[in-house]
CSV table of N, CA, C and O in Angstrom, one decimal:
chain,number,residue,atom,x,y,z
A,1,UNK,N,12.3,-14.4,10.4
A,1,UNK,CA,12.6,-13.1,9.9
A,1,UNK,C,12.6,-13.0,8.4
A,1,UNK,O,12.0,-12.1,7.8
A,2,UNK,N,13.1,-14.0,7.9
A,2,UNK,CA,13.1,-13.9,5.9
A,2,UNK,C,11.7,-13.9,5.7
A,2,UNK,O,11.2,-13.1,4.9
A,3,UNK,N,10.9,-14.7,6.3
A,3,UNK,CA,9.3,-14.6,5.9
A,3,UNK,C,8.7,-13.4,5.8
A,3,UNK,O,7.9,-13.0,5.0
A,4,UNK,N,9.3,-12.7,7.2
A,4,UNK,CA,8.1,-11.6,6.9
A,4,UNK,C,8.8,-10.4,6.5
A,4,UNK,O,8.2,-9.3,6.5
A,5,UNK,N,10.5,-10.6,6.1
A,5,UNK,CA,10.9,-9.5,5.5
A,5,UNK,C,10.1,-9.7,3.3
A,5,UNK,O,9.7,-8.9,2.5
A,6,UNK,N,10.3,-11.1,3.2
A,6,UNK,CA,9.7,-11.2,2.0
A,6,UNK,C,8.6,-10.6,1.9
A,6,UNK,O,8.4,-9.7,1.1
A,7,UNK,N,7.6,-11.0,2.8
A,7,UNK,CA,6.2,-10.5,2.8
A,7,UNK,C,5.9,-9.5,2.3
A,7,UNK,O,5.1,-9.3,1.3
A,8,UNK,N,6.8,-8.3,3.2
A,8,UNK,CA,6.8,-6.6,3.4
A,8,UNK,C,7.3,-6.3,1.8
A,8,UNK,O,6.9,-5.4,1.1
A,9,UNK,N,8.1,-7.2,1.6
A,9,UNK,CA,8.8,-7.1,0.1
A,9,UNK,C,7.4,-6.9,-1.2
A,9,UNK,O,7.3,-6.2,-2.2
A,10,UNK,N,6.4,-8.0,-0.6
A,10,UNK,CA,5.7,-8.2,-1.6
A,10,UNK,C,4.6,-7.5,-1.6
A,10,UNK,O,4.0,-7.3,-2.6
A,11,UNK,N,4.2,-6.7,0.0
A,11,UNK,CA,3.3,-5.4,0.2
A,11,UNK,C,4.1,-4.6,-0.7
A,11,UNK,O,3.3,-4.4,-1.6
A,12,UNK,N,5.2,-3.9,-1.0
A,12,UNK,CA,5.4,-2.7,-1.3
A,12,UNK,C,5.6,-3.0,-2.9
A,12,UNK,O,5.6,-1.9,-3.6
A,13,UNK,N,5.6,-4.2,-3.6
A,13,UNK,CA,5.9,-4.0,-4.7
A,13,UNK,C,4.2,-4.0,-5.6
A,13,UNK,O,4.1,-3.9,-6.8
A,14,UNK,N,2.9,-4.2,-4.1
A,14,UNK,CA,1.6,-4.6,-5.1
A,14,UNK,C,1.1,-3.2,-5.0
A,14,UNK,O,0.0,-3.0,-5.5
A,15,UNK,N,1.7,-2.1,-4.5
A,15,UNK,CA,0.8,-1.1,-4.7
A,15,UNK,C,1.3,-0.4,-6.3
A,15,UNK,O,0.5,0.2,-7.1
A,16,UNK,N,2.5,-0.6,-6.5
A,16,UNK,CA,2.4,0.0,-7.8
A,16,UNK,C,2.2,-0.7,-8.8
A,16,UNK,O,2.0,-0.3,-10.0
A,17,UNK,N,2.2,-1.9,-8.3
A,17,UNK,CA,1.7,-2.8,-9.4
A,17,UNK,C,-0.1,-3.0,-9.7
A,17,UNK,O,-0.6,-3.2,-10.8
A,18,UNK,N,-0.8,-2.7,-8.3
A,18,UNK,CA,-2.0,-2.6,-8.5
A,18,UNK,C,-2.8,-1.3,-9.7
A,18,UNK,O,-3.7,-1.3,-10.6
A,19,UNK,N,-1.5,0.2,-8.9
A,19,UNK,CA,-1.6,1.0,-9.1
A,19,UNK,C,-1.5,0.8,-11.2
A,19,UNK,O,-2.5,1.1,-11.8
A,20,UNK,N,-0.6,0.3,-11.7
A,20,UNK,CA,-0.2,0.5,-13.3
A,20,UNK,C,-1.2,-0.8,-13.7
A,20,UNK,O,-1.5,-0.9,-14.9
A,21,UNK,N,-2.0,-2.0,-12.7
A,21,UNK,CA,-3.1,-2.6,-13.7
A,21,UNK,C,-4.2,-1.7,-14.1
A,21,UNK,O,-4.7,-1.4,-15.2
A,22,UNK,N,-4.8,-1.1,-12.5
A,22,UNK,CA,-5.5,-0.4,-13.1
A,22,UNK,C,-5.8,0.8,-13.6
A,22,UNK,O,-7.0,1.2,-13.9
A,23,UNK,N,-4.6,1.6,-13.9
A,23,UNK,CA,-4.5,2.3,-15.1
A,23,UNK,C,-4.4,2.4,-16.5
A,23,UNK,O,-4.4,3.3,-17.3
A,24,UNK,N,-4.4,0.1,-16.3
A,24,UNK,CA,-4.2,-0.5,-17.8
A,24,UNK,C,-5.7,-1.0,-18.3
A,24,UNK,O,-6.0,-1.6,-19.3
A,25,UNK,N,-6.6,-0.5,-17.2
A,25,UNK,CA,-7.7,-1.2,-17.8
A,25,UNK,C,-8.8,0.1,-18.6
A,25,UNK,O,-8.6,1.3,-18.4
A,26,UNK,N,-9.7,-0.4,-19.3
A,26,UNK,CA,-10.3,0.3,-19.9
A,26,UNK,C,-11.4,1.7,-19.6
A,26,UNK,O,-11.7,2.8,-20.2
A,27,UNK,N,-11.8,1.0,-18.3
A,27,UNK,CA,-13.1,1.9,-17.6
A,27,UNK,C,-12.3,2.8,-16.3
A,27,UNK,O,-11.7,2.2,-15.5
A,28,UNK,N,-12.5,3.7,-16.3
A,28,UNK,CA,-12.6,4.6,-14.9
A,28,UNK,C,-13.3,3.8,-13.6
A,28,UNK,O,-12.9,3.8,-12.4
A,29,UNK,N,-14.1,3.3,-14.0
A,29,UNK,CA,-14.9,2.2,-12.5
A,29,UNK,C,-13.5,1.0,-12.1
A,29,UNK,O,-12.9,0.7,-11.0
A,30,UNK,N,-13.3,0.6,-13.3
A,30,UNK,CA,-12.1,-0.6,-13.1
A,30,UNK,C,-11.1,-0.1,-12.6
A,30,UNK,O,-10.8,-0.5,-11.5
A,31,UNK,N,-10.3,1.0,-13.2
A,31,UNK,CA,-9.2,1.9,-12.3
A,31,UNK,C,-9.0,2.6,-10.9
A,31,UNK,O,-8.0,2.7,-10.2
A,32,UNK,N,-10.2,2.9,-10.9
A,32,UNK,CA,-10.7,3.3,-9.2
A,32,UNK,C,-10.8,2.6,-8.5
A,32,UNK,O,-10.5,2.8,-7.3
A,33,UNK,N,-11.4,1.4,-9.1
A,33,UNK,CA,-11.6,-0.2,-8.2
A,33,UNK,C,-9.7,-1.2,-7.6
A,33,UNK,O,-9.4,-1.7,-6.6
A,34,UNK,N,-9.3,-1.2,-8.3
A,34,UNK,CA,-7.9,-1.0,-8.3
A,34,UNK,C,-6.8,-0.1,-7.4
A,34,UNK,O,-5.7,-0.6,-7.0
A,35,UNK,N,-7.2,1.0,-7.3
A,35,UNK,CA,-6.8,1.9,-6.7
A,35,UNK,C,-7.1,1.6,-5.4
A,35,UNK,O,-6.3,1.4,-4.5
A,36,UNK,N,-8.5,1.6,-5.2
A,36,UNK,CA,-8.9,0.7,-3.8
A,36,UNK,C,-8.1,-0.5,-3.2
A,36,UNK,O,-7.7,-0.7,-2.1
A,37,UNK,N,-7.9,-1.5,-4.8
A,37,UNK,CA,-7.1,-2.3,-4.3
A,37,UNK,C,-5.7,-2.1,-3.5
A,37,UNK,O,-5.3,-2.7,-2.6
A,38,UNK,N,-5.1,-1.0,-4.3
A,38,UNK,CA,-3.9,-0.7,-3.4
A,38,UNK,C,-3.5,-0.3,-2.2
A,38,UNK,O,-2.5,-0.5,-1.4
A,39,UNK,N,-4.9,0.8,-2.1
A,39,UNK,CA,-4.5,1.4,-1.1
A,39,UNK,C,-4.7,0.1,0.6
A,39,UNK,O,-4.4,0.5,1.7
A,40,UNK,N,-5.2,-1.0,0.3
A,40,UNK,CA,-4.9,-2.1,1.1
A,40,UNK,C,-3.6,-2.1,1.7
A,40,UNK,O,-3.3,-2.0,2.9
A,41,UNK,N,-2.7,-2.3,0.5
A,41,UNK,CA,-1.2,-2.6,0.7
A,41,UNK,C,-0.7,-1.6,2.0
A,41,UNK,O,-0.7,-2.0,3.2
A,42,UNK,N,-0.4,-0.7,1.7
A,42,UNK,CA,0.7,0.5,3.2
A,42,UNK,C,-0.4,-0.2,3.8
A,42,UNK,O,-0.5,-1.1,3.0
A,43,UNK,N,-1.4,-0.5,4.6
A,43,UNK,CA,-2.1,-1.4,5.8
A,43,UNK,C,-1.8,-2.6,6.0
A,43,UNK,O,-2.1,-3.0,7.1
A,44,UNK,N,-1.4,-3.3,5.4
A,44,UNK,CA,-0.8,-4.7,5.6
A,44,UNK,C,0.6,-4.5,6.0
A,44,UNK,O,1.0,-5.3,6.9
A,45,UNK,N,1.5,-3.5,5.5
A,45,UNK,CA,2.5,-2.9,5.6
A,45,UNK,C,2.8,-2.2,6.7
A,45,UNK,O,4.0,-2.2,6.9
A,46,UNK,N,2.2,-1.6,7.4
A,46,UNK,CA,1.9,-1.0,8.5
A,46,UNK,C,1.9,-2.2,10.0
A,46,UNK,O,2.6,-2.1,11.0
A,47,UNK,N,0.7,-3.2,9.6
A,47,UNK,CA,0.9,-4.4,10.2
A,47,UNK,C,2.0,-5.3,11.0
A,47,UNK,O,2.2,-5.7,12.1
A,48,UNK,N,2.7,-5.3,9.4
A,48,UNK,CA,3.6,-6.3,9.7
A,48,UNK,C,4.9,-5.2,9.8
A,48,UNK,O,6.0,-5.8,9.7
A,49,UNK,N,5.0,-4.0,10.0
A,49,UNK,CA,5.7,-3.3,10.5
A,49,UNK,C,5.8,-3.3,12.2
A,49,UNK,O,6.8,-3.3,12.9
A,50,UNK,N,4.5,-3.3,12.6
A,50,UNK,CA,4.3,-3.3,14.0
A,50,UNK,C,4.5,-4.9,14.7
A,50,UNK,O,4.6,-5.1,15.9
A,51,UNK,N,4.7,-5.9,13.5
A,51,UNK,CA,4.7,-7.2,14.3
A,51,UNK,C,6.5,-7.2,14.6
A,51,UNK,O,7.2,-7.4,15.6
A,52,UNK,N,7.0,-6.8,13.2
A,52,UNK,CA,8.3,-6.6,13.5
A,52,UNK,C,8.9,-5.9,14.6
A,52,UNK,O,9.8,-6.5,15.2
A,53,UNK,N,8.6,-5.1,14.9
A,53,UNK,CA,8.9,-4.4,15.8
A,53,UNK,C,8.6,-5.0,17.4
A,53,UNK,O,9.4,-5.1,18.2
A,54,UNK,N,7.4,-5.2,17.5
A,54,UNK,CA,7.0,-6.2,18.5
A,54,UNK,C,7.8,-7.5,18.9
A,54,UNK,O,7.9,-8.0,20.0
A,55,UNK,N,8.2,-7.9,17.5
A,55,UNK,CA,9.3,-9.4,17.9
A,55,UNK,C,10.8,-8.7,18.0
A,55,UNK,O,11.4,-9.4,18.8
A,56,UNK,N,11.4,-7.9,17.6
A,56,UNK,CA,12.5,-7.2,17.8
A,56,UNK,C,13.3,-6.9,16.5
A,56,UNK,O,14.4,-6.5,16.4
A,57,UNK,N,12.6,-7.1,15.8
A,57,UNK,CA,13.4,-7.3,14.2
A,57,UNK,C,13.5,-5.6,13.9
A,57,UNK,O,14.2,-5.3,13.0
A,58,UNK,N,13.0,-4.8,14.5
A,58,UNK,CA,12.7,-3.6,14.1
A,58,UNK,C,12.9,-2.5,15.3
A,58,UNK,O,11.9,-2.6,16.0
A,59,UNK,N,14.0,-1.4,15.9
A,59,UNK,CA,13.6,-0.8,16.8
A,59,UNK,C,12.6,0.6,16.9
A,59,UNK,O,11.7,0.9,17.7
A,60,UNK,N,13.0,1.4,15.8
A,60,UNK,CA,12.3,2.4,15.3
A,60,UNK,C,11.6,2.0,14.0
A,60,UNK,O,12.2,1.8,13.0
A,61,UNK,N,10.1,2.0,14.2
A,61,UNK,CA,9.5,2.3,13.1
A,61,UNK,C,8.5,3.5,12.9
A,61,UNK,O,7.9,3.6,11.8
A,62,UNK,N,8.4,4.4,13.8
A,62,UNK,CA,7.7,5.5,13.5
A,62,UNK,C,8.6,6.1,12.3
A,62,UNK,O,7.8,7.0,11.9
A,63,UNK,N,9.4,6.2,11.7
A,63,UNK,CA,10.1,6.6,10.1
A,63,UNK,C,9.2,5.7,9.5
A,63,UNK,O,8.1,6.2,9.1
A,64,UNK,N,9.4,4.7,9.4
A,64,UNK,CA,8.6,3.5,8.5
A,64,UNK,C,7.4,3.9,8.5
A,64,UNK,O,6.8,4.0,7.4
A,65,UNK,N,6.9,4.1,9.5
A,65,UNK,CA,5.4,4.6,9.4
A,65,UNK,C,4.6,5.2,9.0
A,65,UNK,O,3.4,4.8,8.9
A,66,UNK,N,5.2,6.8,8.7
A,66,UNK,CA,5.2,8.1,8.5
A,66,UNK,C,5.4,7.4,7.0
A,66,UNK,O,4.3,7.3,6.5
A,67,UNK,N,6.2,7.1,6.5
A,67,UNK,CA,6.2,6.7,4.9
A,67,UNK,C,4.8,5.9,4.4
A,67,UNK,O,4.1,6.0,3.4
A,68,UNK,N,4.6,5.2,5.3
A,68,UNK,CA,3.5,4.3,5.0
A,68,UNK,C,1.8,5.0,4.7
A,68,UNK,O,0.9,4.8,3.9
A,69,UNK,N,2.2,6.0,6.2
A,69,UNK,CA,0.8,7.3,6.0
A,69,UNK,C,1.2,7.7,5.0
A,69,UNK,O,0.6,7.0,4.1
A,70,UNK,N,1.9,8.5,4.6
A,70,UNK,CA,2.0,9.0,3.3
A,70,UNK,C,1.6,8.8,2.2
A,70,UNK,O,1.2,9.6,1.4
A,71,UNK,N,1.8,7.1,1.8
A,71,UNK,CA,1.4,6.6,0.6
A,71,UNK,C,0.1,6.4,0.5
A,71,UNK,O,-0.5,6.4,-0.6
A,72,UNK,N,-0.4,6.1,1.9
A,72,UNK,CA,-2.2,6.0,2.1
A,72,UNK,C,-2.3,7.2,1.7
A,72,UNK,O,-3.0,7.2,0.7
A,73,UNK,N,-1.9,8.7,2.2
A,73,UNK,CA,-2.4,9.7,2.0
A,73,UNK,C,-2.8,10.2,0.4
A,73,UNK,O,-3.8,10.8,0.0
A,74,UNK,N,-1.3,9.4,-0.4
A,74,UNK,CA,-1.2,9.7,-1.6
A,74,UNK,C,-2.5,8.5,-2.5
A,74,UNK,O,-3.1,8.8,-3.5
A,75,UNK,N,-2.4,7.7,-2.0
A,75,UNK,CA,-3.0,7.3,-2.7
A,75,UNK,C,-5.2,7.3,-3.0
A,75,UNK,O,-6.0,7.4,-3.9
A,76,UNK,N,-5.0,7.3,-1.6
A,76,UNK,CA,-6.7,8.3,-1.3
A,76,UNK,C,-6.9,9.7,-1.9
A,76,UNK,O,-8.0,10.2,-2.0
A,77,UNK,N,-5.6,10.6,-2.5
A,77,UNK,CA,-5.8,11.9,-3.1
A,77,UNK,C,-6.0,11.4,-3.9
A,77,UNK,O,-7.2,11.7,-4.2
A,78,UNK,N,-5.4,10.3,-5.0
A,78,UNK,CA,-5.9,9.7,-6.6
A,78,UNK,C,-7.0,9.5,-6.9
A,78,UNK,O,-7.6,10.0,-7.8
A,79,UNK,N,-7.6,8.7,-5.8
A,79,UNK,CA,-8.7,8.4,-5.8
A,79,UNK,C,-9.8,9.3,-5.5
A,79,UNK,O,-11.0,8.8,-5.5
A,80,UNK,N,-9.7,10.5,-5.3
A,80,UNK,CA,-10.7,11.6,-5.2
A,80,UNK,C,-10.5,12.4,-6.6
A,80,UNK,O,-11.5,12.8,-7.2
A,81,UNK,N,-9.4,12.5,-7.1
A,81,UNK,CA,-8.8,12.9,-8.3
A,81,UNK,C,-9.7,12.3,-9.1
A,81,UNK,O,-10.4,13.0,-9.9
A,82,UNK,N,-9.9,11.0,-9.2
A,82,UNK,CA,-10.1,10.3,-10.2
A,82,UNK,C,-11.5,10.2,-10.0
A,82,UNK,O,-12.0,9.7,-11.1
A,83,UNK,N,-12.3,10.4,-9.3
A,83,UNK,CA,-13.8,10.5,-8.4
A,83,UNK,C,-14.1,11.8,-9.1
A,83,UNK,O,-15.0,11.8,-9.9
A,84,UNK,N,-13.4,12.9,-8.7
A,84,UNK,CA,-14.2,14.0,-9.0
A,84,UNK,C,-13.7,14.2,-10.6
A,84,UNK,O,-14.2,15.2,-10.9
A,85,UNK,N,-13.1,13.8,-11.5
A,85,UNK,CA,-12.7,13.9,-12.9
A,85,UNK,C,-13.6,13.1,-13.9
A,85,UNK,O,-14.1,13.5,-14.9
A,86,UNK,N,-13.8,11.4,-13.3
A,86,UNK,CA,-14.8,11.1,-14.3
A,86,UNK,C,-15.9,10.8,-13.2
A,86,UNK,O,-16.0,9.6,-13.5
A,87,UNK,N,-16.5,10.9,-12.4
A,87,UNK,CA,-17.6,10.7,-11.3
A,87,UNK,C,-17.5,9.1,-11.5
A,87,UNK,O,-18.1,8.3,-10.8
């Protein structure tokens, strides 16, 4: 259970952290490319949400989940944002 609560720990902390590198980098290609990278994360997160739950560690996660769409949602808007602002 500590394993894969750490894990989840380390999914939720790489999307803003993917999110503030590549806003640190110089090019719009590199920032978008980044953004990609994040939006990985809530999917690995989503994953290991469902394993949790599956082994018993978790009874409701449709809340969890709904948060997780969200951030996918949120973060695919950036990325169109940032698509249609510098192509």
């Amino acid at each position: 259970m500590y394993r894969l609560a750490q894990q989840m720990r380390k999914v939720a902390v790489s999307v803003p952290s993917n999110i503030a590198e590549g806003c640190s980098r110089k090019g719009d290609v590199e920032t978008i490319q980044f953004l990609y990278i994040a939006t990985a994360s809530p999917s690995e997160l989503e994953t290991q949400l469902i394993i949790a739950n599956e082994i018993g560690y978790i009874n409701e996660i449709d809340p969890y989940l709904s948060n997780v769409n969200e951030i996918k949602r949120m973060l695919v808007g950036l990325i169109k944002s940032y698509k249609t602002k510098f192509g």
